[in-house]
PDB file of C-alpha atoms in Angstrom:
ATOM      1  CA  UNK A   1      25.730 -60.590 -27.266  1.00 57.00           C
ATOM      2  CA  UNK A   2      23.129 -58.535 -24.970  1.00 65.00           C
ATOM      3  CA  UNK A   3      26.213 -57.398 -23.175  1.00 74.00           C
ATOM      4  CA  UNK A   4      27.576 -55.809 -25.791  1.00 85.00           C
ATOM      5  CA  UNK A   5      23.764 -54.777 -27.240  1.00 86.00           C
ATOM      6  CA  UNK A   6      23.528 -53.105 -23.563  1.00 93.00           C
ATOM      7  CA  UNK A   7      27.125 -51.387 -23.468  1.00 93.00           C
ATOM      8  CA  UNK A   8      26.134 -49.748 -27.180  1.00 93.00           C
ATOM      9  CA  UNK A   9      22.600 -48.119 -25.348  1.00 95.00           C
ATOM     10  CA  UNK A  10      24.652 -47.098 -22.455  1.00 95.00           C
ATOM     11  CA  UNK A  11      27.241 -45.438 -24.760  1.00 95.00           C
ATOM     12  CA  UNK A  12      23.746 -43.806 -26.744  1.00 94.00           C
ATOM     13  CA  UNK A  13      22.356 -42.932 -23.797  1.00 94.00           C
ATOM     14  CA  UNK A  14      25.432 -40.781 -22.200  1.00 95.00           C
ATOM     15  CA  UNK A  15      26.038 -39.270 -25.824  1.00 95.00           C
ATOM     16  CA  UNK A  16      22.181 -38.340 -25.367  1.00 94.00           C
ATOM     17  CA  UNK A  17      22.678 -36.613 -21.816  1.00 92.00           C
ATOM     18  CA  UNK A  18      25.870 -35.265 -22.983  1.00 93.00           C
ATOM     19  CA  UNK A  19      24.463 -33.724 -25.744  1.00 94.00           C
ATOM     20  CA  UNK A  20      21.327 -32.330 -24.035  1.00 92.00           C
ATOM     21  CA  UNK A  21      23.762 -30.486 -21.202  1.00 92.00           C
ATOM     22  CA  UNK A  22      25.541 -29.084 -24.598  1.00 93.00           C
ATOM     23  CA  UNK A  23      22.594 -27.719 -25.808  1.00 93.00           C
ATOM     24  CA  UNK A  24      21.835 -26.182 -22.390  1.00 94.00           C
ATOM     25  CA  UNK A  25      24.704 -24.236 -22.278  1.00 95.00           C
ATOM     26  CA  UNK A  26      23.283 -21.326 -24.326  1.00 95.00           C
ATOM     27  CA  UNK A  27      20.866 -21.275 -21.854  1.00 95.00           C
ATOM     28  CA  UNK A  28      23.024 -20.841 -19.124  1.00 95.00           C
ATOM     29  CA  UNK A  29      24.486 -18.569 -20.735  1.00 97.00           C
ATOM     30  CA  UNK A  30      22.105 -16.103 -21.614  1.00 97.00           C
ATOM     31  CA  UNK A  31      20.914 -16.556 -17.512  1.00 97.00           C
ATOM     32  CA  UNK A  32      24.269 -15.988 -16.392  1.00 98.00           C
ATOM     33  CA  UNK A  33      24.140 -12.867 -18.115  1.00 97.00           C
ATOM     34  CA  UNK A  34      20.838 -11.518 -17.276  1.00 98.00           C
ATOM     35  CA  UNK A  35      21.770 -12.149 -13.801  1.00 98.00           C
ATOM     36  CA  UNK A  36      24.677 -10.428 -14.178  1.00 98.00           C
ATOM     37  CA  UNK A  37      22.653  -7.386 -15.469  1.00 98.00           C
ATOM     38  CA  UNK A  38      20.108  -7.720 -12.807  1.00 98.00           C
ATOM     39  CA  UNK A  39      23.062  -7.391  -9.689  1.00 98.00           C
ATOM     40  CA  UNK A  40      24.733  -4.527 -12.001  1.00 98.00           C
ATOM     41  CA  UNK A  41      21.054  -2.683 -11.646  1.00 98.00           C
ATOM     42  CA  UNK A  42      21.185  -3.290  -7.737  1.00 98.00           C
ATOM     43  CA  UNK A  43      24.069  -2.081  -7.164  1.00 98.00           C
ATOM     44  CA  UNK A  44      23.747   1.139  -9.141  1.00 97.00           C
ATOM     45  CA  UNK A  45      20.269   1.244  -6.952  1.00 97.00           C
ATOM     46  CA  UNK A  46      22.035   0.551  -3.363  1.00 97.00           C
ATOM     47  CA  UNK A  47      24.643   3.290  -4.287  1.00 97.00           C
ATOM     48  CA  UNK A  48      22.029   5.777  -5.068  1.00 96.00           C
ATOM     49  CA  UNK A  49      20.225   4.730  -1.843  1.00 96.00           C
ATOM     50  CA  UNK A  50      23.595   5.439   0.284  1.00 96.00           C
ATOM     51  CA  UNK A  51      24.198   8.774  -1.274  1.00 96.00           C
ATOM     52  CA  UNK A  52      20.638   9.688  -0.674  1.00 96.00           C
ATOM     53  CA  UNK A  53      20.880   8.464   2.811  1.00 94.00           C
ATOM     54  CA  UNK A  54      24.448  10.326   3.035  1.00 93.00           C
ATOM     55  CA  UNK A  55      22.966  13.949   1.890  1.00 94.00           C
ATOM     56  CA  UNK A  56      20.031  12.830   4.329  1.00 92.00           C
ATOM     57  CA  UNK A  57      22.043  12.242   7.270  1.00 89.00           C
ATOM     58  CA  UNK A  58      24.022  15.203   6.843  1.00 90.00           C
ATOM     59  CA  UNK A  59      21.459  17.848   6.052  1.00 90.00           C
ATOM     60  CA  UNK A  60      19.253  16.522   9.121  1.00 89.00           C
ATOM     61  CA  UNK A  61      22.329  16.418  11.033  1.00 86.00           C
ATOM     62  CA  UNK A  62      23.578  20.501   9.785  1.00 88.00           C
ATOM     63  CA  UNK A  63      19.705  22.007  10.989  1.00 89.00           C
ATOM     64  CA  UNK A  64      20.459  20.645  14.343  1.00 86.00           C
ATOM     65  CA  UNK A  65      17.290  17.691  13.705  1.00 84.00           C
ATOM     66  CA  UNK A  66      19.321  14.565  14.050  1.00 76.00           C
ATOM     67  CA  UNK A  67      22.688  15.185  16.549  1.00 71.00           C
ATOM     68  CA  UNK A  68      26.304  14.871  15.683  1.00 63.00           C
ATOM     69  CA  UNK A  69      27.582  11.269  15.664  1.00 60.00           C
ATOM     70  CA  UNK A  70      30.181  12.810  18.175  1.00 57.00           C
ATOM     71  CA  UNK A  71      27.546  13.451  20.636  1.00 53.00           C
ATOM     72  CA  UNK A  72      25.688  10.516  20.775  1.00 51.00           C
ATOM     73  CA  UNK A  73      28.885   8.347  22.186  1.00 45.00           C
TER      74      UNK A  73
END
């Protein structure tokens, strides 16, 4: 009988996990997606960076303060 007694906390206990990962899931969810948000941000960040560093490079470069890329090879 304590076989079957231990089979029926065994099936409890995985319906217990199971149920706990299912409530998680909003979680995950709502992490996912401020991640998401958070790597949009960068991005938009890293592309401003490289046009600033663009219009940099190539105003430094047109006053003769940083030489052509031509002329350094």
């Amino acid at each position: 009988a304590s076989c079957s007694a231990d089979e029926g906390e065994r099936q409890e206990n995985e319906r217990m996990a199971d149920q706990s990962l299912i409530d998680l899931i909003p979680l995950l969810q709502q992490y996912i997606q401020t991640l998401t948000q958070k790597v949009t941000e960068l991005q938009e960040k890293v592309r401003g960076l490289e046009a600033r560093e663009d219009t940099l490079v190539k105003s430094l470069t047109e006053s003769g303060a940083l030489p052509g890329f031509r002329s350094l090879s």
